[in-house]
XYZ file of C-alpha atoms in Angstrom:
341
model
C -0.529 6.451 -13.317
C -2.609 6.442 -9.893
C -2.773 4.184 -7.831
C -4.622 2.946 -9.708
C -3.887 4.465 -12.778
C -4.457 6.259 -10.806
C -1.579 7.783 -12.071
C -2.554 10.958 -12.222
C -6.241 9.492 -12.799
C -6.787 11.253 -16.684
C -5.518 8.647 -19.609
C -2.822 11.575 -20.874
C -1.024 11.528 -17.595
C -1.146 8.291 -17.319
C 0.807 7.891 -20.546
C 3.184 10.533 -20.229
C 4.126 9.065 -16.036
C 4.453 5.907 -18.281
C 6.543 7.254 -20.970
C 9.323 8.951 -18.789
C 9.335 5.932 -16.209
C 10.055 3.264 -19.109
C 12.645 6.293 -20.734
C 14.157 6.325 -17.168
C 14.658 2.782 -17.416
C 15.710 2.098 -20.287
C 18.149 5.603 -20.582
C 20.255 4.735 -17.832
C 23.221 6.497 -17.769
C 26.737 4.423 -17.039
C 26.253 5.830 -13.607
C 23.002 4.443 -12.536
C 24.255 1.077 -13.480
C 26.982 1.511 -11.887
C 25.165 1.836 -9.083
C 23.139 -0.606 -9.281
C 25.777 -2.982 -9.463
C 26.658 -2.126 -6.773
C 23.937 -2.576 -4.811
C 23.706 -5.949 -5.571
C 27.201 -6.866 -3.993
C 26.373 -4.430 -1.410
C 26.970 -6.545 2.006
C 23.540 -7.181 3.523
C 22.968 -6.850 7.433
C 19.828 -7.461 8.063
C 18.472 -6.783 11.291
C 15.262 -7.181 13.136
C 12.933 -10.412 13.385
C 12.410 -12.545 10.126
C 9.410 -12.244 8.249
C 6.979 -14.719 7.517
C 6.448 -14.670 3.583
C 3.686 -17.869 4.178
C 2.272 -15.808 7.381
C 1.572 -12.970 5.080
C 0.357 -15.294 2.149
C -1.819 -16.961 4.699
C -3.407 -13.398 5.516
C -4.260 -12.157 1.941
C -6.095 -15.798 1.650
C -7.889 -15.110 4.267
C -9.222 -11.912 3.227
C -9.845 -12.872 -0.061
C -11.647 -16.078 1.335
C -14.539 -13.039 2.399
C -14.765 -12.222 -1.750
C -14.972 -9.335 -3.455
C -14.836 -6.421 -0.484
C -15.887 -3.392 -1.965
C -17.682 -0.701 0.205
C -21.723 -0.971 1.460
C -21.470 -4.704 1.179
C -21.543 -7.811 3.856
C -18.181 -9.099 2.563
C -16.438 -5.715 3.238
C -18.071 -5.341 6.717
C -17.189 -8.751 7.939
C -13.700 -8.573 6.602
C -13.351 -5.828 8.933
C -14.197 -6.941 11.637
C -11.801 -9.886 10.952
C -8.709 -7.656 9.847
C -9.416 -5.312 13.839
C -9.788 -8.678 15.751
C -6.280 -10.086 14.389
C -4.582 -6.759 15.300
C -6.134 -7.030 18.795
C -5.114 -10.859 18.705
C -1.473 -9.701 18.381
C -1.911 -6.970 21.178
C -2.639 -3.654 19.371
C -5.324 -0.813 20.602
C -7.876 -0.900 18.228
C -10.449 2.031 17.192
C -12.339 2.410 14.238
C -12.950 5.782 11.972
C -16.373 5.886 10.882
C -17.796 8.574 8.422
C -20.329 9.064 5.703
C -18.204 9.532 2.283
C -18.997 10.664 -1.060
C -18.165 8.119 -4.332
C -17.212 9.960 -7.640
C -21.525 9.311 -8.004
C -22.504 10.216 -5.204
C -23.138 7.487 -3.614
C -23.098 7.216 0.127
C -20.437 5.360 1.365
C -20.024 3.569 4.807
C -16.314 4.141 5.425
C -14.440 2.465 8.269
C -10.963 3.401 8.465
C -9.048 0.840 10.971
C -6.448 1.887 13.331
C -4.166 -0.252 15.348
C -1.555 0.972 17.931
C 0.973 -1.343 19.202
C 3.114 -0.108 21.878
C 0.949 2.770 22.597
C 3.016 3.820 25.774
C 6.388 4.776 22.764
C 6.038 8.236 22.075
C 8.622 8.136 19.387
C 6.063 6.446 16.546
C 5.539 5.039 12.944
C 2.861 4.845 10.888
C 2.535 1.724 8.443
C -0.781 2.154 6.345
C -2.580 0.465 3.526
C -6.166 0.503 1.761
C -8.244 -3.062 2.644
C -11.564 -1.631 0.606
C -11.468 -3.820 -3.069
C -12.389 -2.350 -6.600
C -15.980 -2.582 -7.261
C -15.631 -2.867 -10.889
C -12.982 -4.718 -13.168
C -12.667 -1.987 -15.259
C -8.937 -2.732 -16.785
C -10.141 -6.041 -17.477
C -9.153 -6.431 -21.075
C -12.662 -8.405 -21.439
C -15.283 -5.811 -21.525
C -17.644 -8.326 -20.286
C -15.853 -8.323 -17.246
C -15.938 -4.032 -16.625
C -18.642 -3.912 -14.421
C -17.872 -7.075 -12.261
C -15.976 -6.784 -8.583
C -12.444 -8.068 -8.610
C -11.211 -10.329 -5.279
C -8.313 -7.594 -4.955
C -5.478 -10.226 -3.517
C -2.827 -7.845 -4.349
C -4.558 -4.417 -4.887
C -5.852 -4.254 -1.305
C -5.267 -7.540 0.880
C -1.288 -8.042 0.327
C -0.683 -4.399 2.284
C -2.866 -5.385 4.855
C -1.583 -8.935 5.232
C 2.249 -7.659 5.317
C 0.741 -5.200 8.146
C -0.571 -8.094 10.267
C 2.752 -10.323 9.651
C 4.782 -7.668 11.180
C 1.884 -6.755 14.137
C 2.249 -10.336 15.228
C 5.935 -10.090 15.156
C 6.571 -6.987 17.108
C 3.831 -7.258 19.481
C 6.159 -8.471 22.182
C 9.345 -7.169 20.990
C 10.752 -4.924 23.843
C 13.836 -4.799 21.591
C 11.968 -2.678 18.730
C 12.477 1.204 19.979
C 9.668 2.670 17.895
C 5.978 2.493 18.592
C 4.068 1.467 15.263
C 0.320 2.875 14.068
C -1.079 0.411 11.621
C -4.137 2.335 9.764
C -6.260 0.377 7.332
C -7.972 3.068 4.755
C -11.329 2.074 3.515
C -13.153 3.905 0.294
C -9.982 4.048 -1.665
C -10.603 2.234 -4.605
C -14.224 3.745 -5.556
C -12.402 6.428 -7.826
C -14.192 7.150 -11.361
C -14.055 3.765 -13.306
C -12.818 4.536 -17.032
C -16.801 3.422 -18.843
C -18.233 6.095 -16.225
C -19.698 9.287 -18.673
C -18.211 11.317 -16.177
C -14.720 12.972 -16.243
C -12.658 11.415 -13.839
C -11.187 13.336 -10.952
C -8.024 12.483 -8.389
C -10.646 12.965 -5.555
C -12.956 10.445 -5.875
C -9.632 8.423 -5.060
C -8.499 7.663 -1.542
C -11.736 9.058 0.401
C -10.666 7.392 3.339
C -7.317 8.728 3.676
C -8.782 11.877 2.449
C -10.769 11.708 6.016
C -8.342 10.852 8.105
C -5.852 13.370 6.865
C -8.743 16.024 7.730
C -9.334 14.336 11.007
C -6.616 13.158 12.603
C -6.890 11.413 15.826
C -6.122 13.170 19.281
C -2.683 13.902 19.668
C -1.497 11.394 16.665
C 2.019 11.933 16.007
C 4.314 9.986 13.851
C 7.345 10.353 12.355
C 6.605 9.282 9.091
C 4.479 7.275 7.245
C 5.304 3.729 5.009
C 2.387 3.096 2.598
C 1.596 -0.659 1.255
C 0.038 -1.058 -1.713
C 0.017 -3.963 -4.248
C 3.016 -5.378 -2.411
C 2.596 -9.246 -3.488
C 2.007 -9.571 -7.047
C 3.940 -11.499 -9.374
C 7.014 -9.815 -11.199
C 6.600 -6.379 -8.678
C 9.549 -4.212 -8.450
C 9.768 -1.072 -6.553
C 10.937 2.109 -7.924
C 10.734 4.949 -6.154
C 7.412 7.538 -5.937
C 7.819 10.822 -7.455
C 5.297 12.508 -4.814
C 6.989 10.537 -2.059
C 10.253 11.987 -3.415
C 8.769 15.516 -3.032
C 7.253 15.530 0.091
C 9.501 12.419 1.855
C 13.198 12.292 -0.272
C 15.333 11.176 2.986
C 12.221 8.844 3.811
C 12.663 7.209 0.408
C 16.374 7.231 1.114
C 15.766 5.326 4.444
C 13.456 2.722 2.829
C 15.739 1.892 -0.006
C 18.676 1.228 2.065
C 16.881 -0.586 4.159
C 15.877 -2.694 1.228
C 19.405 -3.067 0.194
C 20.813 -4.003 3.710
C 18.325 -6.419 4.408
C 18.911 -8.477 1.260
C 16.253 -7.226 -1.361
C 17.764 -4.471 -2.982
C 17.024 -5.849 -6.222
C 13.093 -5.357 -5.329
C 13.641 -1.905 -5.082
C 15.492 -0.367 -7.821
C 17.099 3.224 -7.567
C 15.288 4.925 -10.217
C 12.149 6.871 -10.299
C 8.273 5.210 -10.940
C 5.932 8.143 -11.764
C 3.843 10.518 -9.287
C 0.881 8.941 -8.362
C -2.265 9.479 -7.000
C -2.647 7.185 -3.665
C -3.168 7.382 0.059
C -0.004 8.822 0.952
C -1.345 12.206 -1.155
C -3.750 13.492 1.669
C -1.502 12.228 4.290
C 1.838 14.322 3.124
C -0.340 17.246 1.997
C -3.195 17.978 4.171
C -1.822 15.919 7.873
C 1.976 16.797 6.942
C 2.814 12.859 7.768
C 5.850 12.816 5.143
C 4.444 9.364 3.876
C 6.248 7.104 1.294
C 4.051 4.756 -1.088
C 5.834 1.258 -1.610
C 4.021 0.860 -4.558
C 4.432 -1.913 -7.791
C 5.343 -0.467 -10.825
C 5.609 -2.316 -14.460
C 7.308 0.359 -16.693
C 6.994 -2.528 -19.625
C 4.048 -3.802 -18.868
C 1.374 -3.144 -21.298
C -1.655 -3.625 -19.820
C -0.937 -1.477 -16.969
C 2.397 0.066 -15.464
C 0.693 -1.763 -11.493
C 1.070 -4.618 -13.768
C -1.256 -7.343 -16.005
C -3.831 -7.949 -13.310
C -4.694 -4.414 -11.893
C -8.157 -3.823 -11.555
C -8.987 -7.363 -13.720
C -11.020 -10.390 -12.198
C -7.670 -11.918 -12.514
C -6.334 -9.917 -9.394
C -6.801 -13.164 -7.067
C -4.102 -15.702 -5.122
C -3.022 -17.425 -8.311
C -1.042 -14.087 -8.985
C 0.516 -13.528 -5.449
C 4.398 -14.187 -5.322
C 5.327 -15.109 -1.591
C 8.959 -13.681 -2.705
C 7.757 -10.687 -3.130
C 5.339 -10.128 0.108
C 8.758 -11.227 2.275
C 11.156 -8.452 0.179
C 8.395 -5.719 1.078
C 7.394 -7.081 4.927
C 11.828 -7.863 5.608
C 12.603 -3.969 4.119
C 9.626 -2.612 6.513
C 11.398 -4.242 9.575
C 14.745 -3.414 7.958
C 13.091 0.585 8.583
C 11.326 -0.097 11.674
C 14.392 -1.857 13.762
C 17.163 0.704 12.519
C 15.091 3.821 14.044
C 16.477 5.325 17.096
């Protein structure tokens, strides 16, 4: 599946992730329902500051309002520059990553990876990442007219970010919170092989940004662990839980999902497992040793894509975005972030 299908970027392993996602599903033992069932009555005790589901809408707008963002262009640069000055506006230390990276072509790209530290003085830290690059190409657009156009990425790129800024602008002051937070926006993630390319597609020309950052950490950047954010706001999204993020983060995934539960949204993230896929949290848990969980959608029934009907289509734009859904991902993060010691 990758993250973009992403999922383990070849078609077969994409359809066998599928395959035992929709059989774990669908084969639930008495158990697991069980379980589930109990979840739902589960008392919830939220805690932390409330998030802003129309704050967070209001920020994937806005980056959408640039267009299509995909690397080398105007759009993508000026975006930028808008998504560093609102993490400054809500009193973070800002510093961008700049390097030279390769697409699957090998075409130069201009990558910027964004970094915002709030509470810098904390030493006891968390990082909360997601990509803000868009897809270049609409290449699971079931139009084929459509393959080779940009897509305005609301959900695959701008609702990570946007949940990101909601909950900068909420803790900025917070004395209360007793974790520092490192927001890092990846660039160059979504220029991996597009499916009409003649050339075999590889997991490496996915995530180039996180990639270089994993390689090049900052000076003396130390987190506990790492939350990543990606397609948090589309219609329908549920949760399930990341096979690699299992491997390299289990109690992390543990933490997250009760934190979904106590805060009230434990239906958003369901118990059962969603595939291994290829994202930014691959590089960070294998190469930096950040054990990083991807919050990632996942549509075991959905046949035009398991990250759902408008993944990598031109129809990946506002009209799809599901307030709920943004506020069940950006009240679990807090749930996480205001239960740490």
């Amino acid at each position: 599946m990758t993250r973009k299908m992403k999922m383990m970027i070849g078609g077969a392993a994409v359809v066998v992730a599928v395959a035992v996602a929709v059989a774990a599903v669908k084969g639930r033992t008495q158990g697991s329902d069980m379980a589930e069932a109990t979840d739902e009555i589960e008392k919830a005790e939220p805690v932390g500051p409330a998030f802003s589901a129309d704050s967070a809408y209001a920020f994937t707008k806005a980056q959408c309002d640039f267009g299509p963002r995909p690397m080398n262009t105007e759009a993508h640069d000026r975006c930028g520059r808008w998504i560093a000055d609102k993490f400054r506006q809500y009193g973070c230390e800002v510093s961008i990553q700049r390097a030279d990276v390769k697409g699957y072509d090998g075409t130069v790209l201009k990558s910027q990876n964004i970094i915002a530290r709030c509470r810098p003085e904390l030493t006891e830290r968390v990082l909360l990442c997601a990509h803000w690059d868009s897809r270049p190409w609409a290449d699971n657009d079931p139009d084929s007219a459509n393959w080779h156009k940009p897509i305005l990425a609301a959900n695959d790129a701008a609702s990570g970010v946007a949940v990101m800024l909601e909950i900068a602008r909420l803790i900025q002051r917070d004395t209360t919170l007793r974790v520092g937070v490192d927001f890092v926006c990846f660039d160059a993630e979504d220029w991996g092989t597009p499916q009409w390319a003649q050339s075999e597609g590889s997991d490496d020309s996915w995530a180039l940004g996180a990639q270089y950052f994993a390689a090049h950490l900052p000076q003396d950047f130390r987190v506990r662990y790492g939350l990543l954010l990606d397609m948090v706001g589309g219609q329908g999204a549920r949760f399930y839980q990341e096979g690699i993020s299992k491997q390299y983060a289990g109690e992390v995934v543990k933490k997250v999902w009760r934190a979904a539960r106590k805060a009230g949204y434990g239906g958003y993230f369901p118990r059962q497992d969603g595939g291994m896929i290829t994202d930014d949290h691959v590089p960070l848990n294998e190469v930096a040793q950040i054990p990083t969980v991807d919050i990632i959608a996942y549509y075991p029934d959905c046949q035009q894509s398991s990250f759902g009907p408008t993944w990598h289509t031109v129809n990946d734009n506002m009209e799809h975005i599901d307030p709920a859904v943004l506020k069940a991902v950006g009240q679990t993060v807090v749930q996480v972030l205001y239960t740490e010691e």
